XYZ file of C-alpha atoms in Angstrom:
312
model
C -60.818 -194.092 -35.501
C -57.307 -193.631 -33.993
C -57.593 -190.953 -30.941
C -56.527 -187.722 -30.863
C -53.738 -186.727 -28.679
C -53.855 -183.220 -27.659
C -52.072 -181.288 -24.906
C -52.708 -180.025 -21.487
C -53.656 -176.840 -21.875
C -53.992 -173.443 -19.348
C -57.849 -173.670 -19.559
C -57.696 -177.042 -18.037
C -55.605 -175.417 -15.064
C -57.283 -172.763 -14.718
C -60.404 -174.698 -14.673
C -59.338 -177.405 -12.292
C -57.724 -175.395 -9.829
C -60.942 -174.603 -7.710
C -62.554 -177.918 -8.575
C -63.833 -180.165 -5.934
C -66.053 -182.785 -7.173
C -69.459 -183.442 -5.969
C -69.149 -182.439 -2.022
C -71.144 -184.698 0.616
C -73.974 -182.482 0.543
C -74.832 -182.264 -3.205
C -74.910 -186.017 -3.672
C -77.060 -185.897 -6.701
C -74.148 -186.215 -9.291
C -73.493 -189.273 -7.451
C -75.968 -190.873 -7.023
C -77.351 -189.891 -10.364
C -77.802 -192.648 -13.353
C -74.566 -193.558 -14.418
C -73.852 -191.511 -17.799
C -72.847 -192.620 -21.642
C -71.182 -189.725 -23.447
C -70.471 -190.732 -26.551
C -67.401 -187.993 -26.634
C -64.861 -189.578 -24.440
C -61.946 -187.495 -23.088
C -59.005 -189.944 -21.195
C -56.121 -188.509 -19.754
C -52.846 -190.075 -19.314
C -50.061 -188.843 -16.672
C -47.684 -187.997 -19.372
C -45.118 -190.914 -19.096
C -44.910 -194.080 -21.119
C -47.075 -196.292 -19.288
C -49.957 -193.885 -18.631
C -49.317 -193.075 -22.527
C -50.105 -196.858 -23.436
C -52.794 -197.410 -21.282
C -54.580 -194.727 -22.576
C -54.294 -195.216 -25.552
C -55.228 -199.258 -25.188
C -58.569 -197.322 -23.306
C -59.216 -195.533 -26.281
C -59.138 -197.957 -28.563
C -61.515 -200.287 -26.653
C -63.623 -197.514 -26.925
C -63.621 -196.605 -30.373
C -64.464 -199.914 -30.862
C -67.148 -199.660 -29.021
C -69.086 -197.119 -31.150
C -66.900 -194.459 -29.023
C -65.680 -191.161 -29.853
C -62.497 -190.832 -27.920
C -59.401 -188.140 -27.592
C -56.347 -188.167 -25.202
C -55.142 -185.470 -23.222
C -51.584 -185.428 -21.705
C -51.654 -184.072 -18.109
C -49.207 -184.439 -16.146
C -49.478 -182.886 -12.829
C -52.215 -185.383 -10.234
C -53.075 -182.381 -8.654
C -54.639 -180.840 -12.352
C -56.140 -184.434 -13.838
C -58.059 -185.805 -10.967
C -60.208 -182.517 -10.320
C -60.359 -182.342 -14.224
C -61.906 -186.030 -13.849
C -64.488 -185.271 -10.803
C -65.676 -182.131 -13.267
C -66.139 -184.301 -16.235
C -63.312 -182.297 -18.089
C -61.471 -185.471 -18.377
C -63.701 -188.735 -18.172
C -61.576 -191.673 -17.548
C -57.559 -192.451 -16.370
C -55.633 -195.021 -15.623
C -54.359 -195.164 -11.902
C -52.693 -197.193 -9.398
C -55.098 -198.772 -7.064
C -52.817 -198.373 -3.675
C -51.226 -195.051 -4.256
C -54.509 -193.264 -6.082
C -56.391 -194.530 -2.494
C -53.870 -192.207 -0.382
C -53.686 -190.014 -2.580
C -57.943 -188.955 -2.398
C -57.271 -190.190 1.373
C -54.124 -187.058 2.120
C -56.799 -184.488 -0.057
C -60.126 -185.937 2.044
C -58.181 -185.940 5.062
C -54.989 -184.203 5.234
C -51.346 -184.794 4.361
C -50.763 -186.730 7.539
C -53.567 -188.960 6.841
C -52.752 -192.666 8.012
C -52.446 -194.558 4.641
C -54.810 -196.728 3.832
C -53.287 -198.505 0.666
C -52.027 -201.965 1.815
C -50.540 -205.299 0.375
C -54.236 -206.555 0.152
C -55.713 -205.715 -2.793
C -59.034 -206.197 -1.081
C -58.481 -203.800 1.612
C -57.181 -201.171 -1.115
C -60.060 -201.301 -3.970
C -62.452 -201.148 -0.887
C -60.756 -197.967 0.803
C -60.361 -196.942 -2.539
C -63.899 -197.002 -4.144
C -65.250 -195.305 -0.685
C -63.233 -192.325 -0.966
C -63.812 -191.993 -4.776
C -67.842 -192.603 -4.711
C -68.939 -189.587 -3.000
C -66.127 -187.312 -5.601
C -68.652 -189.056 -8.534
C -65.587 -191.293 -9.943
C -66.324 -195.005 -10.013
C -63.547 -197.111 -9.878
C -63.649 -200.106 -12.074
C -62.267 -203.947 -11.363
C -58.571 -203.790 -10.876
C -56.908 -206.031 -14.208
C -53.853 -208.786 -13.717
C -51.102 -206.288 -14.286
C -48.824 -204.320 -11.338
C -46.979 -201.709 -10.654
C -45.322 -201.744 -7.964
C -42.280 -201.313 -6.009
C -39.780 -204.378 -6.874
C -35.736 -205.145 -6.182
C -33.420 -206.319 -8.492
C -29.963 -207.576 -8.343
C -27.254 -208.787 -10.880
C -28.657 -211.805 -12.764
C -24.832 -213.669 -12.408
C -25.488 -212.361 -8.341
C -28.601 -214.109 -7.968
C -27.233 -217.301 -9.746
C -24.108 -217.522 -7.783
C -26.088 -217.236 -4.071
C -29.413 -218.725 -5.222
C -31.704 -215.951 -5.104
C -35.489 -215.888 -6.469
C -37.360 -214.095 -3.889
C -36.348 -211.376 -1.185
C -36.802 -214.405 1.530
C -33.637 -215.715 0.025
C -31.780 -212.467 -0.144
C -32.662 -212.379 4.039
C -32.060 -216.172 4.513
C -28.450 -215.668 2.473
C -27.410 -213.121 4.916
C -25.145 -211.100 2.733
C -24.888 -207.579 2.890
C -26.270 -205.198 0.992
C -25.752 -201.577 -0.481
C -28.745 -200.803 -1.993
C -29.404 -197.947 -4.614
C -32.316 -196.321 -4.267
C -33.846 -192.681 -3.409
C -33.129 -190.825 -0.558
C -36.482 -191.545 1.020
C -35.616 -195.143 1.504
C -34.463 -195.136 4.471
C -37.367 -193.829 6.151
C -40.268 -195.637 3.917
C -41.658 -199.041 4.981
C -41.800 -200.732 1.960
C -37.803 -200.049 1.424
C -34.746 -200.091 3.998
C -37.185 -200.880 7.001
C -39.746 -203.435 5.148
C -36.570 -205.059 3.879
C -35.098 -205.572 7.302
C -38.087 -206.267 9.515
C -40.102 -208.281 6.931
C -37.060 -210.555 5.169
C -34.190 -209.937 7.655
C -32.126 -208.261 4.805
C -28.866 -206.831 6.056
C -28.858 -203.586 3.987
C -25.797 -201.750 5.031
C -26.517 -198.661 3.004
C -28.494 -196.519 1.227
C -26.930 -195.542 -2.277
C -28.867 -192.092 -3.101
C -28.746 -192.751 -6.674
C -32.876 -192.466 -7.124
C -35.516 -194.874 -8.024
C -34.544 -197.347 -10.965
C -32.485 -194.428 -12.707
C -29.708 -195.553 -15.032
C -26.999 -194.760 -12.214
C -28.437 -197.083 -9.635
C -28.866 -199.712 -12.332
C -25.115 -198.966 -13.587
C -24.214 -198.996 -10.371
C -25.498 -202.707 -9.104
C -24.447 -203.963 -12.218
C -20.547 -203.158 -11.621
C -21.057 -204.779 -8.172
C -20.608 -201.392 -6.560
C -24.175 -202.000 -4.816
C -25.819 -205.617 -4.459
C -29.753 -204.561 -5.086
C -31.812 -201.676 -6.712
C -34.866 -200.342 -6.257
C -37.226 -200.155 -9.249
C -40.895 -201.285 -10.387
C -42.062 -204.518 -11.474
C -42.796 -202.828 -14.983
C -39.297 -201.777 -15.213
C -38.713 -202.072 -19.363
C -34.658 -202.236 -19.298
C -33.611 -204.395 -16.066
C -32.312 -206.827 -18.978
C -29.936 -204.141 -20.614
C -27.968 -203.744 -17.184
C -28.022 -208.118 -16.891
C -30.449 -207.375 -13.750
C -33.687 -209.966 -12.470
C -35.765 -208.836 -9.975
C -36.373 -210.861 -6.814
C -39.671 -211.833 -5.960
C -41.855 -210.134 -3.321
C -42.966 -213.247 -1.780
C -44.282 -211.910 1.540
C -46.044 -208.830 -0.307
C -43.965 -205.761 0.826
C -45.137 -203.533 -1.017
C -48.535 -201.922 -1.995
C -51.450 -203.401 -4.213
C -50.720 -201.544 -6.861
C -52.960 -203.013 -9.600
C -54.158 -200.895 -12.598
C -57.403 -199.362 -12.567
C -59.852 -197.647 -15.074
C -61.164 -194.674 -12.790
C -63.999 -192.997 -14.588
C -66.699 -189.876 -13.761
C -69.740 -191.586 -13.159
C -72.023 -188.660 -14.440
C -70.517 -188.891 -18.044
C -68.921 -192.624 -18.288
C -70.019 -194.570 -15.682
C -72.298 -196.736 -18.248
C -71.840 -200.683 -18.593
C -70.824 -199.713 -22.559
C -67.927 -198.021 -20.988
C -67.083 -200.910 -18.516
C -67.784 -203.556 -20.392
C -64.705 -202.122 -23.706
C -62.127 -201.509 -20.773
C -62.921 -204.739 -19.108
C -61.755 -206.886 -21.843
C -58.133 -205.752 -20.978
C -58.322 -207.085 -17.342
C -57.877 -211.105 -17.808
C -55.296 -210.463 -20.759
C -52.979 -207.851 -19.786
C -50.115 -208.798 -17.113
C -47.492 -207.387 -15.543
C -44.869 -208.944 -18.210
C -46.790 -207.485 -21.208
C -47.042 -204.286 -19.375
C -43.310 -203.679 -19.298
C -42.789 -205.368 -22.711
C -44.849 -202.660 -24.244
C -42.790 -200.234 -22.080
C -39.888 -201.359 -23.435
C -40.962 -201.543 -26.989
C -41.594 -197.408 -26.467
C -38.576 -196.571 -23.804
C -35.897 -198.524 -25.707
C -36.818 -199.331 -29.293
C -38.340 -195.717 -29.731
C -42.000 -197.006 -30.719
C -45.141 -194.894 -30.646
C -47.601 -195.667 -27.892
C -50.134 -195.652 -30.163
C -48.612 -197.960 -32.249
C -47.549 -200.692 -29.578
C -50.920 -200.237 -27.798
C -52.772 -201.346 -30.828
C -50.458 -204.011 -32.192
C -50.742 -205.358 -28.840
C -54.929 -205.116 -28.493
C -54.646 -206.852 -32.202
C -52.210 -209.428 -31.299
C -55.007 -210.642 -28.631
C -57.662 -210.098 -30.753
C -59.325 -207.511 -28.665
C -59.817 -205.204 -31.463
């Protein structure tokens, strides 16, 4: 049965807004057995890669013996109390930034992050602030999503280049495009400097992988751009990315994060597991690209690609 995708609506919001999870005192729903629903709800953040992944989730599922719809929502703050209230029952997330983000709401804004290059580290910090909310966090998969630099393909082949210890050991300058924000955030300007000894010169505030910044480093205007390792059209601008060989930035592996009261049942691990040793990084922004630039349905590339590796 092919999921049904229907949209965020004011109910949800309205429902959401004053929802907490499970607090500390009423640990009941979490420490409850975990629960098979049969009527699966999964919600996706709205954008192309939440898109597939939920719909490769529902698929699993329906094959399963699941009954499974999507709902589109696009706002964090609406779709993670929506998941602790068993309004929505399972998302995809990213391991490192989903861990601050349940670490700023447990413990304020100004909350020391505890997301890290370890992956480890994360899906432990990670599962302890989620477990007493009711949401059990499954095994992280092989694919990423995380911060990444790219320069001009013809750039890296004329000085070398593979990984950012290159870029640092080259000692060429660099204008970099990226968002404002970069020059304060550790995994950017700083990280770059103190970690690989990159000379970045400047800060081009042209945003985060947006066409401009890619435009932009491939006229030779700047030398590097920030972007994502999943990024689906670094080969349209003649762009490679440079490998982050001393781990910069954030584990930020992709996770199934489910309510334990409603899907926290080895049926429901065991469909989405299957995804973990096959999907990587590479097929990740394939499929991306398959949607983003050849105008695809995510439906349609999720399950070509589930049926290309025989998963359903």
């Amino acid at each position: 049965m092919r999921p049904r995708l229907v949209p965020a609506v004011l109910a949800l919001t309205a429902a959401t807004a004053c929802s907490t999870g499970p607090s500390l005192e009423k640990q009941g729903s979490v420490t409850a057995p975990p629960g098979d629903s049969r009527h699966l709800t999964i919600g996706t953040a709205g954008f192309t890669e939440s898109d597939l992944l939920a719909q490769m989730y529902a698929a699993l599922l329906d094959k399963a013996g699941y009954h499974t719809k999507i709902l589109s929502v696009t706002n964090r703050e609406i779709y993670e109390p929506a998941l602790e209230s068993g309004q929505i029952d399972i998302v995809p997330e990213y391991a490192a930034t989903f861990a601050d983000w349940l670490n700023a709401k447990a413990h304020g804004a100004d909350a020391r992050p505890v997301g890290s290059p370890d992956l480890n580290h994360t899906m432990t910090a990670l599962r302890a602030l989620a477990t007493p909310r009711g949401l059990t966090v499954l095994d992280p998969g092989r694919a990423v999503d995380q911060n990444a630099f790219a320069v001009a393909e013809s750039y890296a082949r004329r000085h070398r280049l593979k990984t950012l210890s290159d870029l640092g050991a080259a000692r060429l300058p660099v204008r970099l495009a990226a968002g404002d924000e970069c020059v304060q955030r550790p995994y950017c300007e700083p990280g770059l400097k103190k970690t690989y000894g990159i000379d970045v010169t400047a800060v081009d505030p042209k945003g985060v992988g947006t066409t401009q910044a890619k435009q932009a480093v491939q006229s030779g205007q700047d030398q590097m751009v920030l972007t994502t390792t999943t990024d689906a059209t670094l080969g349209d601008f003649g762009l490679v990315l440079l490998a982050d060989d001393k781990h910069l930035q954030n584990a930020d592996y992709i996770v199934p994060v489910v309510n334990r009261s409603r899907a926290g049942s080895t049926g429901v691990t065991a469909a989405l597991s299957r995804l973990n040793t096959v999907l990587t990084t590479a097929d990740l922004a394939s499929l991306n690209e398959q949607v983003d630039s050849w105008r695809r349905l995510p439906e349609d590339v999720a399950r070509n690609y589930l049926k290309s590796r025989h998963l359903i």
